Amino acid sequence: MKVLIMHTDLRVYWRRRLIYLRNFLKSKDIDLYAIELFGKGSPYVFDPFTKTELWWDCLFPYNSNNELSKHQIKNRVFSKLNEINPDVIIAGSIVFYSGALGIRWAKRNKKKFIMFDDAKPSSVKRNFLVQGIKNLITSQIDALWLPSNDYDEEYSSLYNKKAIHFFYGYNCIDNQLFKFNNQKKFDNNKIICIARLVPIKNIQNLLRAWKFVNENNDFNTLIILGDGPLFPELRNFANSIKLNNVAFLGAVAHDKIPQYLHEADAFILPSWTESWGLVVNEAMAAGLPVLLSNKVNASNTLLKDGINGYSFSPGNIAEMQQKLIAFINLPEPAKKEMSANSLKIINTMNYENMGNELLATLNLLKTKRNKKLGLLHYIAINLWYGRYNTFGWDRVEKN
């Protein structure tokens, strides 16, 4: 069996996932291939395509999508798919070129198609017509790969679970990279936030909340790790409200992040919204209790309030203050228990589980007949090309 994973780009967290899956599936006599569409235009510009593996290719390594016509993209994608001729295509949502063209090729060639998605439908605003077309096309996928079963309620209201197989666990990281080998101590007096400094991360409200902490518990320091267009504005804001115990460290290499996590007592992420938030996985794999906005989707699966951290509303500064103080005032044994609980929870979301979930799904799909397209499905799939637009991903819409 040949399986192909295709997306706009497969950077950062996908790198190790794909290498693991390639080796894991190879042991089951399944060949895995990977295709990235564009080498430029990604939010992950700091992680360029540098692959040399024969099974992993980038179709337009020197282009972004807006430098190409949809026909150029389609022709190159179809040519590569014809060359590999996979039995199963795994691709992102059909709103992207990878998903839209992947399902079109799969249906034309009587192959199976799996879609992965970590955005909850309720978090994406579309007009009735566009959402209807998306639902029409997506109803023809064979399986849906979601981060966790927390997504079931929203997706099962749109798609029939009897017709589409749901499975889980792709939003994982290499937990071992973040493992703390020594006994965790909670005497660092540091709480860390790792985030790109853009409006959607809600760092200004975190600084407002930290002002209260600063005034009532001035021996703790807030570490902000990350860069972005708001860096100077946020640093000036911290100075304007006379925050003393806050450190803006800027961006660091990804392989240095575990060290900063190990030197902290807890992790906080106050985002207005996150489709998942893989930095939460990293913090928990490093043994940190987590303080999370209830709009971070990872919190619904990974955070047990009062067990391995605390939840708060991103717009409620007083509540954020309360949760910060509540954690800081915990005795060390309680913090150690939260740390142990974080490790226990994150260890259920790992590469082994991801591989087993995918393997079980591939075996299931071998027993399923190909779906027959209705006229409307056929028209929608063959007219829709997908798109790639990251404009506004880091902005917050205020009502």
Coordinates of C-alpha atoms in Angstrom, one line a residue, residues 25-331:
L25 CA 4.4 2.2 8.4
K26 CA 7.4 0.7 6.6
S27 CA 7.5 -1.9 9.3
K28 CA 3.9 -2.8 8.3
D29 CA 4.7 -3.0 4.5
I30 CA 3.2 0.5 3.8
D31 CA 5.1 3.1 1.9
L32 CA 4.6 6.7 3.1
Y33 CA 5.3 9.7 0.8
A34 CA 5.1 13.4 1.6
I35 CA 4.4 16.4 -0.6
E36 CA 4.6 20.1 0.4
L37 CA 3.1 22.5 -2.2
F38 CA 5.0 25.8 -1.6
G39 CA 8.4 26.7 -0.3
K40 CA 7.5 30.3 0.3
G41 CA 4.6 32.2 1.8
S42 CA 4.3 30.1 4.9
P43 CA 3.9 31.5 8.4
Y44 CA 6.8 29.2 9.2
V45 CA 9.3 31.1 7.2
F46 CA 11.9 30.5 9.9
D47 CA 11.8 26.8 9.0
P48 CA 12.5 26.5 5.2
F49 CA 12.2 23.3 3.1
T50 CA 15.5 21.6 3.2
K51 CA 14.6 18.0 2.6
T52 CA 16.8 15.5 0.7
E53 CA 14.7 12.4 1.3
L54 CA 13.5 10.8 -1.9
W55 CA 10.0 10.2 -0.4
W56 CA 9.5 13.8 0.5
D57 CA 9.2 16.6 -2.1
C58 CA 8.2 20.2 -2.4
L59 CA 6.5 21.0 -5.7
F60 CA 7.1 24.7 -5.8
P61 CA 10.2 25.3 -3.5
Y62 CA 10.8 28.8 -4.8
N63 CA 7.3 30.1 -5.0
S64 CA 4.4 31.1 -2.9
N65 CA 0.8 30.3 -4.0
N66 CA 0.1 33.9 -5.1
E67 CA 2.9 33.7 -7.7
L68 CA 1.1 30.8 -9.4
S69 CA -2.2 30.3 -11.2
K70 CA -4.6 27.6 -9.8
H71 CA -4.1 25.7 -13.0
Q72 CA -0.3 25.6 -12.6
I73 CA -0.8 24.3 -9.1
K74 CA -3.3 21.7 -10.1
N75 CA -1.2 20.4 -13.1
R76 CA 1.9 20.0 -10.9
V77 CA 0.0 18.3 -8.1
F78 CA -1.8 15.9 -10.4
S79 CA 1.5 15.1 -12.2
K80 CA 3.1 14.2 -8.9
L81 CA 0.1 12.2 -7.8
N82 CA 0.0 10.3 -11.1
E83 CA 3.8 9.5 -10.6
I84 CA 3.4 8.2 -7.1
N85 CA -0.1 6.7 -7.6
P86 CA -1.0 6.4 -3.9
D87 CA -3.8 4.2 -2.6
V88 CA -4.7 6.7 0.1
I89 CA -4.2 10.5 0.2
I90 CA -4.1 12.3 3.5
A91 CA -4.4 16.1 3.2
G92 CA -5.5 19.2 5.1
S93 CA -8.9 20.7 4.9
I94 CA -10.5 21.1 1.5
V95 CA -10.4 24.9 2.0
F96 CA -6.7 24.5 1.0
Y97 CA -5.2 23.6 -2.4
S98 CA -3.9 20.3 -0.9
G99 CA -7.3 19.1 0.3
A100 CA -9.3 20.4 -2.7
L101 CA -7.0 18.9 -5.3
G102 CA -6.3 15.8 -3.2
I103 CA -9.9 14.8 -3.0
R104 CA -10.5 15.6 -6.7
W105 CA -7.6 13.3 -7.8
A106 CA -8.7 10.6 -5.3
K107 CA -12.2 10.6 -6.7
R108 CA -11.1 10.5 -10.3
N109 CA -8.8 7.6 -9.6
K110 CA -11.0 5.7 -7.2
K111 CA -8.6 6.1 -4.2
K112 CA -9.4 6.8 -0.6
F113 CA -9.1 10.3 0.9
I114 CA -8.4 11.2 4.6
M115 CA -8.7 14.9 5.7
F116 CA -7.0 16.2 8.8
D117 CA -8.2 19.4 10.5
D118 CA -7.7 21.0 13.9
A119 CA -10.0 24.0 13.4
K120 CA -13.4 23.7 15.0
P121 CA -16.2 24.8 12.6
S122 CA -17.6 27.2 15.2
S123 CA -14.3 29.2 15.2
V124 CA -14.3 29.8 11.5
K125 CA -16.8 32.4 10.1
R126 CA -18.1 31.6 6.6
N127 CA -21.2 32.7 4.8
F128 CA -24.0 30.1 4.4
L129 CA -23.1 29.4 0.7
V130 CA -19.4 28.9 1.3
Q131 CA -20.0 26.6 4.3
G132 CA -22.6 24.7 2.3
I133 CA -20.1 24.0 -0.5
K134 CA -17.4 23.0 2.0
N135 CA -19.9 20.6 3.7
L136 CA -20.9 19.2 0.3
I137 CA -17.3 18.3 -0.7
T138 CA -16.2 17.2 2.8
S139 CA -19.1 14.7 3.0
Q140 CA -17.3 12.7 0.4
I141 CA -14.1 12.1 2.4
D142 CA -13.5 8.6 3.7
A143 CA -12.0 9.5 7.1
L144 CA -11.5 12.5 9.2
W145 CA -8.3 12.8 11.3
L146 CA -8.9 15.1 14.3
P147 CA -6.7 16.1 17.3
S148 CA -9.0 14.4 19.9
N149 CA -12.5 13.2 20.4
D150 CA -13.3 16.6 21.9
Y151 CA -13.9 17.7 18.3
D152 CA -16.6 15.1 17.8
E153 CA -19.6 17.1 18.9
E154 CA -19.0 19.9 16.3
Y155 CA -18.0 17.7 13.4
S156 CA -20.6 15.0 13.9
S157 CA -23.3 17.7 13.7
L158 CA -22.0 18.4 10.1
Y159 CA -20.9 14.9 8.9
N160 CA -22.3 11.4 9.3
K161 CA -20.0 9.3 11.5
K162 CA -21.4 6.2 9.9
A163 CA -20.3 7.4 6.5
I164 CA -17.0 9.0 7.6
H165 CA -14.6 7.3 10.0
F166 CA -13.4 9.6 12.7
F167 CA -10.0 9.0 14.3
Y168 CA -7.6 11.0 16.4
G169 CA -4.2 12.0 17.7
Y170 CA -2.2 13.7 14.9
N171 CA -1.6 16.9 16.9
C172 CA 1.3 15.4 18.9
I173 CA 4.9 16.2 19.3
D174 CA 8.1 14.3 20.2
N175 CA 7.5 14.2 23.9
Q176 CA 11.0 12.8 24.6
L177 CA 12.6 16.0 23.3
F178 CA 11.1 18.0 26.2
K179 CA 11.5 15.4 29.0
F180 CA 13.1 16.7 32.1
N181 CA 15.6 14.1 33.3
N182 CA 16.1 15.4 36.8
Q183 CA 13.6 15.7 39.6
K184 CA 11.4 18.7 39.0
K185 CA 11.7 21.5 41.6
F186 CA 9.5 24.5 41.9
D187 CA 11.9 27.1 43.2
N188 CA 12.5 29.0 40.0
N189 CA 9.8 31.6 40.6
K190 CA 9.2 31.9 36.9
I191 CA 6.1 31.5 34.8
I192 CA 6.7 31.3 31.1
C193 CA 4.6 32.2 28.0
I194 CA 5.8 31.1 24.6
A195 CA 4.0 32.8 21.8
R196 CA 4.3 34.8 18.6
L197 CA 3.7 38.4 19.6
V198 CA 0.6 39.2 17.6
P199 CA -2.8 40.4 18.7
I200 CA -4.5 37.0 18.8
K201 CA -2.1 35.8 21.5
N202 CA -3.6 38.4 24.0
I203 CA -0.3 39.2 25.6
Q204 CA -1.4 42.7 26.6
N205 CA -4.1 41.3 28.9
L206 CA -1.6 38.9 30.4
L207 CA 0.6 41.9 31.2
R208 CA -2.3 43.7 32.8
A209 CA -3.0 40.6 34.9
W210 CA 0.7 40.3 35.8
K211 CA 0.6 43.9 37.1
F212 CA -1.5 42.6 40.0
V213 CA 0.8 39.7 40.6
N214 CA 3.8 42.0 40.5
E215 CA 2.2 44.2 43.2
N216 CA 1.2 41.3 45.5
N217 CA 4.0 38.7 44.8
D218 CA 7.0 40.5 43.5
F219 CA 9.4 37.6 43.8
N220 CA 8.0 35.9 40.7
T221 CA 9.0 36.7 37.1
L222 CA 7.0 36.4 33.9
I223 CA 9.1 35.2 31.0
I224 CA 7.8 36.0 27.5
L225 CA 9.6 34.0 24.8
G226 CA 8.8 34.9 21.2
D227 CA 9.0 37.6 18.7
G228 CA 6.6 39.4 16.4
P229 CA 5.3 42.8 15.2
L230 CA 4.0 43.7 18.7
F231 CA 7.3 43.2 20.4
P232 CA 8.2 46.9 20.9
E233 CA 4.6 47.9 21.6
L234 CA 4.3 45.2 24.4
R235 CA 7.6 46.0 25.9
N236 CA 6.7 49.7 26.0
F237 CA 3.3 48.9 27.5
A238 CA 5.0 46.8 30.3
N239 CA 7.3 49.8 31.0
S240 CA 4.3 52.2 31.0
I241 CA 2.5 50.3 33.7
K242 CA 5.8 49.9 35.7
L243 CA 6.1 46.1 35.4
N244 CA 9.4 45.1 37.0
N245 CA 9.4 41.4 37.0
V246 CA 8.8 40.7 33.3
A247 CA 11.4 39.6 30.8
F248 CA 11.0 39.8 27.0
L249 CA 13.5 37.3 25.7
G250 CA 12.6 37.4 22.0
A251 CA 12.8 34.4 19.7
V252 CA 15.1 31.4 20.4
A253 CA 16.0 28.4 18.4
H254 CA 13.4 25.6 18.8
D255 CA 15.9 23.2 20.2
K256 CA 16.6 25.7 23.1
I257 CA 12.9 25.8 24.2
P258 CA 13.1 22.7 26.5
Q259 CA 15.8 24.4 28.6
Y260 CA 13.6 27.5 29.1
L261 CA 10.6 25.3 30.0
H262 CA 12.7 23.3 32.5
E263 CA 13.7 26.5 34.2
A264 CA 10.1 27.6 34.8
D265 CA 7.5 26.6 37.3
A266 CA 4.4 26.9 35.1
F267 CA 3.3 27.8 31.5
I268 CA 0.6 30.2 30.6
L269 CA -1.1 30.8 27.2
P270 CA -3.8 33.6 27.2
S271 CA -4.8 33.5 23.5
W272 CA -8.1 34.8 22.2
T273 CA -8.3 31.6 20.1
E274 CA -6.1 28.7 19.1
S275 CA -7.0 25.9 16.7
W276 CA -5.0 23.7 19.0
G277 CA -1.8 25.1 20.5
L278 CA 1.1 22.6 20.3
V279 CA 3.2 24.7 22.6
V280 CA 0.9 23.3 25.3
N281 CA 2.0 19.8 24.5
E282 CA 5.6 21.0 24.8
A283 CA 5.1 22.6 28.2
M284 CA 3.3 19.5 29.6
A285 CA 6.0 17.1 28.1
A286 CA 8.5 19.3 30.1
G287 CA 6.4 18.5 33.2
L288 CA 4.9 22.0 33.6
P289 CA 1.4 22.7 35.1
V290 CA -0.4 24.8 32.5
L291 CA -2.6 27.9 32.8
L292 CA -4.7 28.2 29.7
S293 CA -7.3 30.4 28.1
N294 CA -10.5 28.5 27.6
K295 CA -10.3 29.4 23.9
V296 CA -7.2 27.3 23.4
N297 CA -8.6 24.1 21.9
A298 CA -5.9 22.0 23.4
S299 CA -7.2 22.9 26.8
N300 CA -10.4 20.9 26.3
T301 CA -8.3 17.8 25.9
L302 CA -5.1 18.3 27.9
L303 CA -6.1 20.6 30.8
K304 CA -8.0 19.2 33.8
D305 CA -8.9 22.3 35.8
G306 CA -7.3 22.1 39.2
I307 CA -5.6 18.8 38.4
N308 CA -2.7 19.9 36.1
G309 CA -3.4 23.6 35.9
Y310 CA -6.1 26.2 35.7
S311 CA -8.4 27.6 33.0
F312 CA -9.5 31.2 32.6
S313 CA -11.4 33.4 30.1
P314 CA -9.0 35.4 28.0
G315 CA -11.0 38.6 28.3
N316 CA -11.4 38.3 32.1
I317 CA -8.3 39.9 33.6
A318 CA -9.4 39.5 37.1
E319 CA -9.9 35.8 36.6
M320 CA -6.5 35.5 35.0
Q321 CA -5.0 37.2 38.0
Q322 CA -6.8 34.9 40.4
K323 CA -5.5 31.8 38.6
L324 CA -1.9 33.1 38.5
I325 CA -2.0 33.8 42.2
A326 CA -3.7 30.5 43.0
F327 CA -0.9 28.6 41.3
I328 CA 1.9 30.7 42.8
N329 CA 0.4 30.2 46.3
L330 CA 0.2 26.4 46.0
P331 CA 2.6 24.5 48.3

